[in-house]
Amino acid sequence: MSFSSDVKQELLGTALNPCCEPLFSAALIMFGREYTGQRLSMLTETPAIADAYVSAVQLLSGKTPSVMQSECGNCKVEVDDAGLIDALTAEIRSLSVYQVRDNDDAGLSPCCISSFVRGAFLVCGTVTDPNKEYHLEFSCSAASRTAVLAHFLARLGVHVKTTKRSGVNILYLKSSEEIEDLLTEMGASEQAMMMMGAKVYKDIRNTVNRRVNFENANIARSMNAATKQFAAIETIMKTGGLESLSPELRECARLRYENIEMTAAEIAKALPDGISVSGVNHRMKRIMRIAEDRAARTGGQADAEE
Ligand SMILES: [Zn+2]
C-alpha cells in the first residue's frame, strides 16, 4: 500500500465528532470527481471512501445513491437526478462553506474546519512517500471550490501554494513540517509520526554517510602520505642506507617502512621517546627532504643500480 492510502485508511478509521459530519460530507461531495448542476460522481479504488460518499449524500439529502463496480475494480458512485443535486447544493450552501475566509471562520468550530479538509483529502488529495520526497496535494477542477478549500486550509494555519496541471487546479505543500502538521490536523497523527520517524532516519543516514565519506577521504590522504614516505625511505636505503640517518629518524623510517598501514598517531605510540603526532610528521618531512636531496644528487642512479 502507498503512503497516501495508509493516510486515507487512518483518516477513515478515526472517529468524527457528530458536529463535524455535515461539513465532512459537504467536502466529499464538493471535491469528488464531478460536481455540476447535472451530475455528481466519484471514483475510488477504496470501497470505504465510496461508502463514506454514499453516507454523505444520505446525510445531506436523505436519499441513497448506488455504488457501481467499474471494470478495473474501482468503485463508482453517480447521481444524475437534478432535483437531488439541487437539494444537496442548497444544503451545502446553508453550511456557510462559502463564507469561510482567511480571517473569518464563519462561526464554524475548528474541529469542523479540520473535518472539511479531511473529507476533501479523502477524495482529491494525495501525499507522496516521505522516503522519496515531501509533497502533498489537493486537485480540483473548479476554481471557486479550490478557493474555498484554500480558505479552510488557511484557517488551519496551512498556507498552500497553487498551480495548474492539465487545466486542473492544484493546491500543494512541499515542507515536511507543514505536511506533518496537516496530517495531524486532519486526524492522521500516526502517519504524521511515521513521517517524522522517516525524516529522523534520513537525517541520521545522511550524517553517517557524510562521516564515512569524511573518514574515507582521511584514510586516502594518510595512505597517500604513507606511500610517499615509503618511497622516500626506499630511496634512502639505496643511497647510503638507514644507517646514514640519525637514530631518531632511523627508527621512525624503519617503523614506516615495515608498517605502511600505520597512522602517524600509531607510529608516535610505537616510538620509545614519547613523541607527539606532529613530531612524527616533522620527522617524516625531514626524511622526505633527505630522500629528495639524495635523489637529486645521484640523478636517479639509485634506480639504475637495480
Ligand atoms: Zn466539529
PDB file of C-alpha atoms and ligand atoms in Angstrom:
ATOM      1  CA  MET A   1       0.000   0.000   0.000  1.00  0.00           C
ATOM      2  CA  SER A   2       1.142   3.538  -0.728  1.00  0.00           C
ATOM      3  CA  PHE A   3       1.757   6.130   1.983  1.00  0.00           C
ATOM      4  CA  SER A   4      -1.244   8.032   0.605  1.00  0.00           C
ATOM      5  CA  SER A   5      -3.581   5.057   1.079  1.00  0.00           C
ATOM      6  CA  ASP A   6      -2.153   4.468   4.590  1.00  0.00           C
ATOM      7  CA  VAL A   7      -3.053   8.078   5.428  1.00  0.00           C
ATOM      8  CA  LYS A   8      -6.553   7.639   3.973  1.00  0.00           C
ATOM      9  CA  GLN A   9      -7.058   4.372   5.895  1.00  0.00           C
ATOM     10  CA  GLU A  10      -6.157   6.166   9.127  1.00  0.00           C
ATOM     11  CA  LEU A  11      -8.474   9.085   8.289  1.00  0.00           C
ATOM     12  CA  LEU A  12     -11.336   6.644   7.577  1.00  0.00           C
ATOM     13  CA  GLY A  13     -10.696   4.842  10.860  1.00  0.00           C
ATOM     14  CA  THR A  14     -10.557   7.973  13.029  1.00  0.00           C
ATOM     15  CA  ALA A  15     -13.950   8.884  14.504  1.00  0.00           C
ATOM     16  CA  LEU A  16     -15.535  12.258  13.690  1.00  0.00           C
ATOM     17  CA  ASN A  17     -17.301  14.447  16.235  1.00  0.00           C
ATOM     18  CA  PRO A  18     -21.061  14.403  15.464  1.00  0.00           C
ATOM     19  CA  CYS A  19     -20.891  18.184  14.858  1.00  0.00           C
ATOM     20  CA  CYS A  20     -18.333  17.622  12.082  1.00  0.00           C
ATOM     21  CA  GLU A  21     -20.385  15.237   9.940  1.00  0.00           C
ATOM     22  CA  PRO A  22     -22.231  17.822   7.787  1.00  0.00           C
ATOM     23  CA  LEU A  23     -19.029  19.659   6.753  1.00  0.00           C
ATOM     24  CA  PHE A  24     -17.108  16.406   6.230  1.00  0.00           C
ATOM     25  CA  SER A  25     -19.962  15.208   3.980  1.00  0.00           C
ATOM     26  CA  ALA A  26     -20.083  18.524   2.099  1.00  0.00           C
ATOM     27  CA  ALA A  27     -16.352  18.252   1.299  1.00  0.00           C
ATOM     28  CA  LEU A  28     -16.713  14.679  -0.019  1.00  0.00           C
ATOM     29  CA  ILE A  29     -19.366  15.886  -2.467  1.00  0.00           C
ATOM     30  CA  MET A  30     -17.693  19.187  -3.400  1.00  0.00           C
ATOM     31  CA  PHE A  31     -14.300  17.608  -4.152  1.00  0.00           C
ATOM     32  CA  GLY A  32     -15.414  14.301  -5.690  1.00  0.00           C
ATOM     33  CA  ARG A  33     -14.718  13.558  -9.345  1.00  0.00           C
ATOM     34  CA  GLU A  34     -17.671  15.580 -10.714  1.00  0.00           C
ATOM     35  CA  TYR A  35     -19.881  18.194  -9.084  1.00  0.00           C
ATOM     36  CA  THR A  36     -22.073  20.100 -11.547  1.00  0.00           C
ATOM     37  CA  GLY A  37     -25.769  21.009 -11.645  1.00  0.00           C
ATOM     38  CA  GLN A  38     -26.426  17.897 -13.762  1.00  0.00           C
ATOM     39  CA  ARG A  39     -24.165  15.287 -12.287  1.00  0.00           C
ATOM     40  CA  LEU A  40     -22.306  14.190  -9.176  1.00  0.00           C
ATOM     41  CA  SER A  41     -19.818  11.366  -9.313  1.00  0.00           C
ATOM     42  CA  MET A  42     -16.855   9.891  -7.574  1.00  0.00           C
ATOM     43  CA  LEU A  43     -14.421   7.135  -8.472  1.00  0.00           C
ATOM     44  CA  THR A  44     -12.152   5.417  -5.978  1.00  0.00           C
ATOM     45  CA  GLU A  45     -10.204   2.219  -5.524  1.00  0.00           C
ATOM     46  CA  THR A  46     -11.084   2.267  -1.817  1.00  0.00           C
ATOM     47  CA  PRO A  47     -14.590   0.871  -1.117  1.00  0.00           C
ATOM     48  CA  ALA A  48     -14.675   2.621   2.297  1.00  0.00           C
ATOM     49  CA  ILE A  49     -14.334   6.020   0.549  1.00  0.00           C
ATOM     50  CA  ALA A  50     -17.249   5.142  -1.768  1.00  0.00           C
ATOM     51  CA  ASP A  51     -19.279   4.169   1.334  1.00  0.00           C
ATOM     52  CA  ALA A  52     -18.400   7.481   3.009  1.00  0.00           C
ATOM     53  CA  TYR A  53     -19.536   9.325  -0.146  1.00  0.00           C
ATOM     54  CA  VAL A  54     -22.865   7.453  -0.186  1.00  0.00           C
ATOM     55  CA  SER A  55     -23.361   8.280   3.518  1.00  0.00           C
ATOM     56  CA  ALA A  56     -22.572  11.936   2.727  1.00  0.00           C
ATOM     57  CA  VAL A  57     -25.319  12.102   0.086  1.00  0.00           C
ATOM     58  CA  GLN A  58     -27.692  10.345   2.511  1.00  0.00           C
ATOM     59  CA  LEU A  59     -26.897  12.721   5.368  1.00  0.00           C
ATOM     60  CA  LEU A  60     -27.358  15.889   3.313  1.00  0.00           C
ATOM     61  CA  SER A  61     -30.332  14.805   1.150  1.00  0.00           C
ATOM     62  CA  GLY A  62     -31.956  11.804   2.798  1.00  0.00           C
ATOM     63  CA  LYS A  63     -31.570   9.822  -0.468  1.00  0.00           C
ATOM     64  CA  THR A  64     -29.267   6.846  -1.128  1.00  0.00           C
ATOM     65  CA  PRO A  65     -27.283   6.646  -4.383  1.00  0.00           C
ATOM     66  CA  SER A  66     -25.985   3.265  -5.509  1.00  0.00           C
ATOM     67  CA  VAL A  67     -22.347   2.150  -5.779  1.00  0.00           C
ATOM     68  CA  MET A  68     -21.246   0.598  -9.080  1.00  0.00           C
ATOM     69  CA  GLN A  69     -18.211  -1.577  -9.545  1.00  0.00           C
ATOM     70  CA  SER A  70     -16.257  -0.404 -12.600  1.00  0.00           C
ATOM     71  CA  GLU A  71     -14.180  -2.579 -14.969  1.00  0.00           C
ATOM     72  CA  CYS A  72     -10.809  -2.143 -13.227  1.00  0.00           C
ATOM     73  CA  GLY A  73     -12.150  -2.904  -9.739  1.00  0.00           C
ATOM     74  CA  ASN A  74     -12.750   0.767  -8.843  1.00  0.00           C
ATOM     75  CA  CYS A  75     -15.925   1.833  -7.078  1.00  0.00           C
ATOM     76  CA  LYS A  76     -18.045   4.474  -8.790  1.00  0.00           C
ATOM     77  CA  VAL A  77     -20.910   6.463  -7.312  1.00  0.00           C
ATOM     78  CA  GLU A  78     -23.037   8.553  -9.662  1.00  0.00           C
ATOM     79  CA  VAL A  79     -26.012  10.848  -9.124  1.00  0.00           C
ATOM     80  CA  ASP A  80     -27.770  12.447 -12.123  1.00  0.00           C
ATOM     81  CA  ASP A  81     -31.068  13.409 -10.510  1.00  0.00           C
ATOM     82  CA  ALA A  82     -31.109  17.219 -10.934  1.00  0.00           C
ATOM     83  CA  GLY A  83     -33.638  17.668  -8.105  1.00  0.00           C
ATOM     84  CA  LEU A  84     -31.430  15.723  -5.707  1.00  0.00           C
ATOM     85  CA  ILE A  85     -28.347  17.689  -6.779  1.00  0.00           C
ATOM     86  CA  ASP A  86     -30.208  20.998  -6.228  1.00  0.00           C
ATOM     87  CA  ALA A  87     -31.209  19.879  -2.750  1.00  0.00           C
ATOM     88  CA  LEU A  88     -27.619  18.879  -1.932  1.00  0.00           C
ATOM     89  CA  THR A  89     -26.242  22.173  -3.230  1.00  0.00           C
ATOM     90  CA  ALA A  90     -28.753  24.166  -1.154  1.00  0.00           C
ATOM     91  CA  GLU A  91     -27.825  22.127   1.921  1.00  0.00           C
ATOM     92  CA  ILE A  92     -24.078  22.672   1.328  1.00  0.00           C
ATOM     93  CA  ARG A  93     -24.642  26.448   0.920  1.00  0.00           C
ATOM     94  CA  SER A  94     -26.563  26.524   4.200  1.00  0.00           C
ATOM     95  CA  LEU A  95     -23.458  25.196   5.991  1.00  0.00           C
ATOM     96  CA  SER A  96     -21.632  28.549   5.476  1.00  0.00           C
ATOM     97  CA  VAL A  97     -18.947  26.764   3.462  1.00  0.00           C
ATOM     98  CA  TYR A  98     -18.604  29.678   1.057  1.00  0.00           C
ATOM     99  CA  GLN A  99     -18.416  32.233   3.860  1.00  0.00           C
ATOM    100  CA  VAL A 100     -15.145  30.919   5.309  1.00  0.00           C
ATOM    101  CA  ARG A 101     -12.268  33.297   4.574  1.00  0.00           C
ATOM    102  CA  ASP A 102      -8.632  33.503   5.673  1.00  0.00           C
ATOM    103  CA  ASN A 103      -9.617  35.792   8.564  1.00  0.00           C
ATOM    104  CA  ASP A 104     -13.179  34.658   9.103  1.00  0.00           C
ATOM    105  CA  ASP A 105     -14.219  31.160  10.164  1.00  0.00           C
ATOM    106  CA  ALA A 106     -17.938  31.966   9.530  1.00  0.00           C
ATOM    107  CA  GLY A 107     -18.753  30.740  13.039  1.00  0.00           C
ATOM    108  CA  LEU A 108     -17.595  27.162  12.349  1.00  0.00           C
ATOM    109  CA  SER A 109     -15.792  25.164  15.049  1.00  0.00           C
ATOM    110  CA  PRO A 110     -12.113  24.346  14.491  1.00  0.00           C
ATOM    111  CA  CYS A 111     -12.948  20.601  14.571  1.00  0.00           C
ATOM    112  CA  CYS A 112     -15.495  21.058  11.761  1.00  0.00           C
ATOM    113  CA  ILE A 113     -12.979  23.031   9.678  1.00  0.00           C
ATOM    114  CA  SER A 114     -10.421  20.185  10.084  1.00  0.00           C
ATOM    115  CA  SER A 115     -13.081  17.626   9.148  1.00  0.00           C
ATOM    116  CA  PHE A 116     -13.934  19.517   5.965  1.00  0.00           C
ATOM    117  CA  VAL A 117     -10.255  19.340   4.935  1.00  0.00           C
ATOM    118  CA  ARG A 118     -10.188  15.634   5.892  1.00  0.00           C
ATOM    119  CA  GLY A 119     -13.165  14.981   3.561  1.00  0.00           C
ATOM    120  CA  ALA A 120     -11.515  16.893   0.717  1.00  0.00           C
ATOM    121  CA  PHE A 121      -8.252  14.984   1.151  1.00  0.00           C
ATOM    122  CA  LEU A 122     -10.056  11.611   1.020  1.00  0.00           C
ATOM    123  CA  VAL A 123     -11.498  12.334  -2.430  1.00  0.00           C
ATOM    124  CA  CYS A 124      -8.997  14.715  -4.089  1.00  0.00           C
ATOM    125  CA  GLY A 125      -5.786  14.535  -2.060  1.00  0.00           C
ATOM    126  CA  THR A 126      -2.543  12.578  -2.324  1.00  0.00           C
ATOM    127  CA  VAL A 127       0.663  12.556  -0.331  1.00  0.00           C
ATOM    128  CA  THR A 128       3.984  11.151  -1.556  1.00  0.00           C
ATOM    129  CA  ASP A 129       6.001   8.597   0.413  1.00  0.00           C
ATOM    130  CA  PRO A 130       8.208  10.775   2.676  1.00  0.00           C
ATOM    131  CA  ASN A 131      11.132   8.424   1.987  1.00  0.00           C
ATOM    132  CA  LYS A 132      11.031   9.686  -1.621  1.00  0.00           C
ATOM    133  CA  GLU A 133      10.028  13.334  -1.365  1.00  0.00           C
ATOM    134  CA  TYR A 134       7.859  15.729   0.615  1.00  0.00           C
ATOM    135  CA  HIS A 135       4.755  16.514  -1.409  1.00  0.00           C
ATOM    136  CA  LEU A 136       1.069  16.709  -0.515  1.00  0.00           C
ATOM    137  CA  GLU A 137      -1.572  17.996  -2.894  1.00  0.00           C
ATOM    138  CA  PHE A 138      -5.283  18.514  -3.472  1.00  0.00           C
ATOM    139  CA  SER A 139      -6.570  18.647  -7.050  1.00  0.00           C
ATOM    140  CA  CYS A 140      -9.894  20.222  -8.013  1.00  0.00           C
ATOM    141  CA  SER A 141     -11.264  21.226 -11.414  1.00  0.00           C
ATOM    142  CA  ALA A 142     -13.384  24.205 -10.227  1.00  0.00           C
ATOM    143  CA  ALA A 143     -11.521  27.388  -9.303  1.00  0.00           C
ATOM    144  CA  SER A 144     -14.280  28.573  -6.910  1.00  0.00           C
ATOM    145  CA  ARG A 145     -14.200  25.361  -4.853  1.00  0.00           C
ATOM    146  CA  THR A 146     -10.386  25.334  -4.899  1.00  0.00           C
ATOM    147  CA  ALA A 147     -10.507  28.831  -3.365  1.00  0.00           C
ATOM    148  CA  VAL A 148     -12.902  27.587  -0.661  1.00  0.00           C
ATOM    149  CA  LEU A 149     -10.515  24.762   0.223  1.00  0.00           C
ATOM    150  CA  ALA A 150      -7.545  27.172   0.323  1.00  0.00           C
ATOM    151  CA  HIS A 151      -9.501  29.342   2.821  1.00  0.00           C
ATOM    152  CA  PHE A 152     -10.248  26.310   5.031  1.00  0.00           C
ATOM    153  CA  LEU A 153      -6.558  25.334   4.940  1.00  0.00           C
ATOM    154  CA  ALA A 154      -5.546  28.909   5.811  1.00  0.00           C
ATOM    155  CA  ARG A 155      -7.912  28.756   8.823  1.00  0.00           C
ATOM    156  CA  LEU A 156      -5.803  25.768   9.990  1.00  0.00           C
ATOM    157  CA  GLY A 157      -2.641  27.840   9.544  1.00  0.00           C
ATOM    158  CA  VAL A 158      -1.670  25.927   6.398  1.00  0.00           C
ATOM    159  CA  HIS A 159      -0.722  28.201   3.515  1.00  0.00           C
ATOM    160  CA  VAL A 160      -0.644  26.164   0.323  1.00  0.00           C
ATOM    161  CA  LYS A 161       0.966  27.011  -2.997  1.00  0.00           C
ATOM    162  CA  THR A 162      -1.176  26.849  -6.120  1.00  0.00           C
ATOM    163  CA  THR A 163      -0.550  25.722  -9.676  1.00  0.00           C
ATOM    164  CA  LYS A 164      -2.452  24.223 -12.611  1.00  0.00           C
ATOM    165  CA  ARG A 165      -1.845  20.820 -14.179  1.00  0.00           C
ATOM    166  CA  SER A 166      -3.763  19.873 -17.373  1.00  0.00           C
ATOM    167  CA  GLY A 167      -6.367  22.520 -16.560  1.00  0.00           C
ATOM    168  CA  VAL A 168      -6.881  21.211 -13.010  1.00  0.00           C
ATOM    169  CA  ASN A 169      -6.209  23.459 -10.001  1.00  0.00           C
ATOM    170  CA  ILE A 170      -3.606  22.065  -7.626  1.00  0.00           C
ATOM    171  CA  LEU A 171      -3.035  23.170  -4.030  1.00  0.00           C
ATOM    172  CA  TYR A 172       0.221  21.751  -2.712  1.00  0.00           C
ATOM    173  CA  LEU A 173       2.734  21.666   0.128  1.00  0.00           C
ATOM    174  CA  LYS A 174       6.434  20.802  -0.050  1.00  0.00           C
ATOM    175  CA  SER A 175       7.511  21.438   3.540  1.00  0.00           C
ATOM    176  CA  SER A 176       7.772  18.311   5.691  1.00  0.00           C
ATOM    177  CA  GLU A 177       6.739  20.237   8.839  1.00  0.00           C
ATOM    178  CA  GLU A 178       3.625  21.649   7.182  1.00  0.00           C
ATOM    179  CA  ILE A 179       2.673  18.234   5.774  1.00  0.00           C
ATOM    180  CA  GLU A 180       3.116  16.635   9.232  1.00  0.00           C
ATOM    181  CA  ASP A 181       1.001  19.373  10.823  1.00  0.00           C
ATOM    182  CA  LEU A 182      -1.743  18.988   8.234  1.00  0.00           C
ATOM    183  CA  LEU A 183      -1.825  15.179   8.587  1.00  0.00           C
ATOM    184  CA  THR A 184      -2.175  15.606  12.364  1.00  0.00           C
ATOM    185  CA  GLU A 185      -4.839  18.282  11.932  1.00  0.00           C
ATOM    186  CA  MET A 186      -6.893  16.064   9.584  1.00  0.00           C
ATOM    187  CA  GLY A 187      -6.712  13.125  12.028  1.00  0.00           C
ATOM    188  CA  ALA A 188      -3.824  11.015  10.640  1.00  0.00           C
ATOM    189  CA  SER A 189      -1.482  11.551  13.598  1.00  0.00           C
ATOM    190  CA  GLU A 190       0.036   8.042  13.374  1.00  0.00           C
ATOM    191  CA  GLN A 191       1.117   8.629   9.771  1.00  0.00           C
ATOM    192  CA  ALA A 192       2.412  12.075  10.775  1.00  0.00           C
ATOM    193  CA  MET A 193       4.579  10.308  13.392  1.00  0.00           C
ATOM    194  CA  MET A 194       5.733   7.809  10.744  1.00  0.00           C
ATOM    195  CA  MET A 195       6.731  10.730   8.589  1.00  0.00           C
ATOM    196  CA  MET A 196       8.722  12.338  11.415  1.00  0.00           C
ATOM    197  CA  GLY A 197      10.400   8.962  12.020  1.00  0.00           C
ATOM    198  CA  ALA A 198      11.302   8.670   8.326  1.00  0.00           C
ATOM    199  CA  LYS A 199      12.795  12.162   8.445  1.00  0.00           C
ATOM    200  CA  VAL A 200      14.897  11.404  11.541  1.00  0.00           C
ATOM    201  CA  TYR A 201      16.105   8.191   9.881  1.00  0.00           C
ATOM    202  CA  LYS A 202      17.006  10.112   6.716  1.00  0.00           C
ATOM    203  CA  ASP A 203      18.904  12.746   8.756  1.00  0.00           C
ATOM    204  CA  ILE A 204      20.838  10.043  10.626  1.00  0.00           C
ATOM    205  CA  ARG A 205      21.651   8.240   7.359  1.00  0.00           C
ATOM    206  CA  ASN A 206      22.915  11.499   5.814  1.00  0.00           C
ATOM    207  CA  THR A 207      25.081  12.244   8.857  1.00  0.00           C
ATOM    208  CA  VAL A 208      26.532   8.718   8.813  1.00  0.00           C
ATOM    209  CA  ASN A 209      27.210   8.958   5.057  1.00  0.00           C
ATOM    210  CA  ARG A 210      28.916  12.316   5.497  1.00  0.00           C
ATOM    211  CA  ARG A 211      31.079  10.913   8.284  1.00  0.00           C
ATOM    212  CA  VAL A 212      32.007   7.780   6.301  1.00  0.00           C
ATOM    213  CA  ASN A 213      32.940   9.926   3.287  1.00  0.00           C
ATOM    214  CA  PHE A 214      34.999  12.189   5.519  1.00  0.00           C
ATOM    215  CA  GLU A 215      36.785   9.218   7.103  1.00  0.00           C
ATOM    216  CA  ASN A 216      37.404   7.595   3.714  1.00  0.00           C
ATOM    217  CA  ALA A 217      38.923  10.847   2.477  1.00  0.00           C
ATOM    218  CA  ASN A 218      41.122  10.972   5.583  1.00  0.00           C
ATOM    219  CA  ILE A 219      42.240   7.366   5.081  1.00  0.00           C
ATOM    220  CA  ALA A 220      43.022   8.069   1.430  1.00  0.00           C
ATOM    221  CA  ARG A 221      45.032  11.140   2.448  1.00  0.00           C
ATOM    222  CA  SER A 222      47.051   9.225   5.088  1.00  0.00           C
ATOM    223  CA  MET A 223      47.646   6.299   2.710  1.00  0.00           C
ATOM    224  CA  ASN A 224      48.831   8.714   0.094  1.00  0.00           C
ATOM    225  CA  ALA A 225      51.269  10.292   2.575  1.00  0.00           C
ATOM    226  CA  ALA A 226      52.442   6.867   3.833  1.00  0.00           C
ATOM    227  CA  THR A 227      53.115   5.703   0.245  1.00  0.00           C
ATOM    228  CA  LYS A 228      55.228   8.782  -0.449  1.00  0.00           C
ATOM    229  CA  GLN A 229      57.147   8.286   2.824  1.00  0.00           C
ATOM    230  CA  PHE A 230      57.714   4.617   1.934  1.00  0.00           C
ATOM    231  CA  ALA A 231      59.162   5.601  -1.466  1.00  0.00           C
ATOM    232  CA  ALA A 232      61.401   8.209   0.189  1.00  0.00           C
ATOM    233  CA  ILE A 233      62.726   5.613   2.671  1.00  0.00           C
ATOM    234  CA  GLU A 234      63.440   3.222  -0.204  1.00  0.00           C
ATOM    235  CA  THR A 235      65.482   5.980  -1.866  1.00  0.00           C
ATOM    236  CA  ILE A 236      67.457   6.483   1.359  1.00  0.00           C
ATOM    237  CA  MET A 237      68.041   2.720   1.642  1.00  0.00           C
ATOM    238  CA  LYS A 238      69.531   2.723  -1.848  1.00  0.00           C
ATOM    239  CA  THR A 239      71.625   5.863  -1.248  1.00  0.00           C
ATOM    240  CA  GLY A 240      73.577   5.280   1.960  1.00  0.00           C
ATOM    241  CA  GLY A 241      71.093   3.113   3.831  1.00  0.00           C
ATOM    242  CA  LEU A 242      69.093   3.779   7.005  1.00  0.00           C
ATOM    243  CA  GLU A 243      72.389   3.737   8.951  1.00  0.00           C
ATOM    244  CA  SER A 244      73.139   7.115   7.398  1.00  0.00           C
ATOM    245  CA  LEU A 245      70.182   8.670   9.284  1.00  0.00           C
ATOM    246  CA  SER A 246      70.251   9.961  12.864  1.00  0.00           C
ATOM    247  CA  PRO A 247      68.940   7.352  15.368  1.00  0.00           C
ATOM    248  CA  GLU A 248      65.589   9.205  15.860  1.00  0.00           C
ATOM    249  CA  LEU A 249      64.942   9.471  12.102  1.00  0.00           C
ATOM    250  CA  ARG A 250      66.176   5.920  11.523  1.00  0.00           C
ATOM    251  CA  GLU A 251      63.689   4.409  13.990  1.00  0.00           C
ATOM    252  CA  CYS A 252      60.853   6.473  12.504  1.00  0.00           C
ATOM    253  CA  ALA A 253      61.834   5.399   8.959  1.00  0.00           C
ATOM    254  CA  ARG A 254      62.096   1.729   9.970  1.00  0.00           C
ATOM    255  CA  LEU A 255      58.584   1.758  11.524  1.00  0.00           C
ATOM    256  CA  ARG A 256      57.095   3.355   8.424  1.00  0.00           C
ATOM    257  CA  TYR A 257      58.948   1.008   6.051  1.00  0.00           C
ATOM    258  CA  GLU A 258      57.769  -2.085   7.932  1.00  0.00           C
ATOM    259  CA  ASN A 259      54.211  -0.796   8.563  1.00  0.00           C
ATOM    260  CA  ILE A 260      52.860   1.182   5.638  1.00  0.00           C
ATOM    261  CA  GLU A 261      49.329   0.990   7.098  1.00  0.00           C
ATOM    262  CA  MET A 262      50.275   2.688  10.389  1.00  0.00           C
ATOM    263  CA  THR A 263      48.912   6.169  11.056  1.00  0.00           C
ATOM    264  CA  ALA A 264      51.210   8.925  12.346  1.00  0.00           C
ATOM    265  CA  ALA A 265      49.497   8.547  15.732  1.00  0.00           C
ATOM    266  CA  GLU A 266      50.292   4.807  15.823  1.00  0.00           C
ATOM    267  CA  ILE A 267      53.922   5.474  14.892  1.00  0.00           C
ATOM    268  CA  ALA A 268      54.131   8.086  17.667  1.00  0.00           C
ATOM    269  CA  LYS A 269      52.836   5.489  20.144  1.00  0.00           C
ATOM    270  CA  ALA A 270      55.310   2.847  18.921  1.00  0.00           C
ATOM    271  CA  LEU A 271      58.340   5.120  19.288  1.00  0.00           C
ATOM    272  CA  PRO A 272      60.129   4.909  22.643  1.00  0.00           C
ATOM    273  CA  ASP A 273      60.735   8.644  23.127  1.00  0.00           C
ATOM    274  CA  GLY A 274      57.074   9.699  23.766  1.00  0.00           C
ATOM    275  CA  ILE A 275      56.928  11.920  20.703  1.00  0.00           C
ATOM    276  CA  SER A 276      53.723  13.685  19.556  1.00  0.00           C
ATOM    277  CA  VAL A 277      51.887  13.119  16.254  1.00  0.00           C
ATOM    278  CA  SER A 278      53.157  16.425  14.883  1.00  0.00           C
ATOM    279  CA  GLY A 279      56.666  15.368  15.985  1.00  0.00           C
ATOM    280  CA  VAL A 280      56.306  12.216  13.830  1.00  0.00           C
ATOM    281  CA  ASN A 281      55.047  14.295  10.899  1.00  0.00           C
ATOM    282  CA  HIS A 282      58.000  16.624  11.338  1.00  0.00           C
ATOM    283  CA  ARG A 283      60.471  13.686  11.298  1.00  0.00           C
ATOM    284  CA  MET A 284      58.759  12.261   8.202  1.00  0.00           C
ATOM    285  CA  LYS A 285      59.167  15.620   6.453  1.00  0.00           C
ATOM    286  CA  ARG A 286      62.881  15.589   7.296  1.00  0.00           C
ATOM    287  CA  ILE A 287      63.186  12.044   5.923  1.00  0.00           C
ATOM    288  CA  MET A 288      61.403  13.118   2.712  1.00  0.00           C
ATOM    289  CA  ARG A 289      63.726  16.102   2.319  1.00  0.00           C
ATOM    290  CA  ILE A 290      66.833  13.916   2.795  1.00  0.00           C
ATOM    291  CA  ALA A 291      65.488  11.475   0.175  1.00  0.00           C
ATOM    292  CA  GLU A 292      64.784  14.320  -2.258  1.00  0.00           C
ATOM    293  CA  ASP A 293      68.312  15.724  -1.777  1.00  0.00           C
ATOM    294  CA  ARG A 294      69.894  12.310  -2.325  1.00  0.00           C
ATOM    295  CA  ALA A 295      67.735  11.551  -5.363  1.00  0.00           C
ATOM    296  CA  ALA A 296      68.710  14.939  -6.849  1.00  0.00           C
ATOM    297  CA  ARG A 297      72.423  14.310  -6.160  1.00  0.00           C
ATOM    298  CA  THR A 298      72.501  10.793  -7.615  1.00  0.00           C
ATOM    299  CA  GLY A 299      70.318  11.864 -10.576  1.00  0.00           C
ATOM    300  CA  GLY A 300      68.304   8.665 -10.488  1.00  0.00           C
ATOM    301  CA  GLN A 301      71.424   6.406 -10.317  1.00  0.00           C
ATOM    302  CA  ALA A 302      69.891   4.567  -7.420  1.00  0.00           C
ATOM    303  CA  ASP A 303      67.131   3.263  -9.677  1.00  0.00           C
ATOM    304  CA  ALA A 304      69.613   2.349 -12.399  1.00  0.00           C
ATOM    305  CA  GLU A 305      71.672   0.216  -9.986  1.00  0.00           C
ATOM    306  CA  GLU A 306      68.845  -2.272  -9.655  1.00  0.00           C
TER     307      GLU A 306
HETATM  308 ZN    ZN B   1     -16.958  19.658  14.606  1.00  0.00          ZN
END
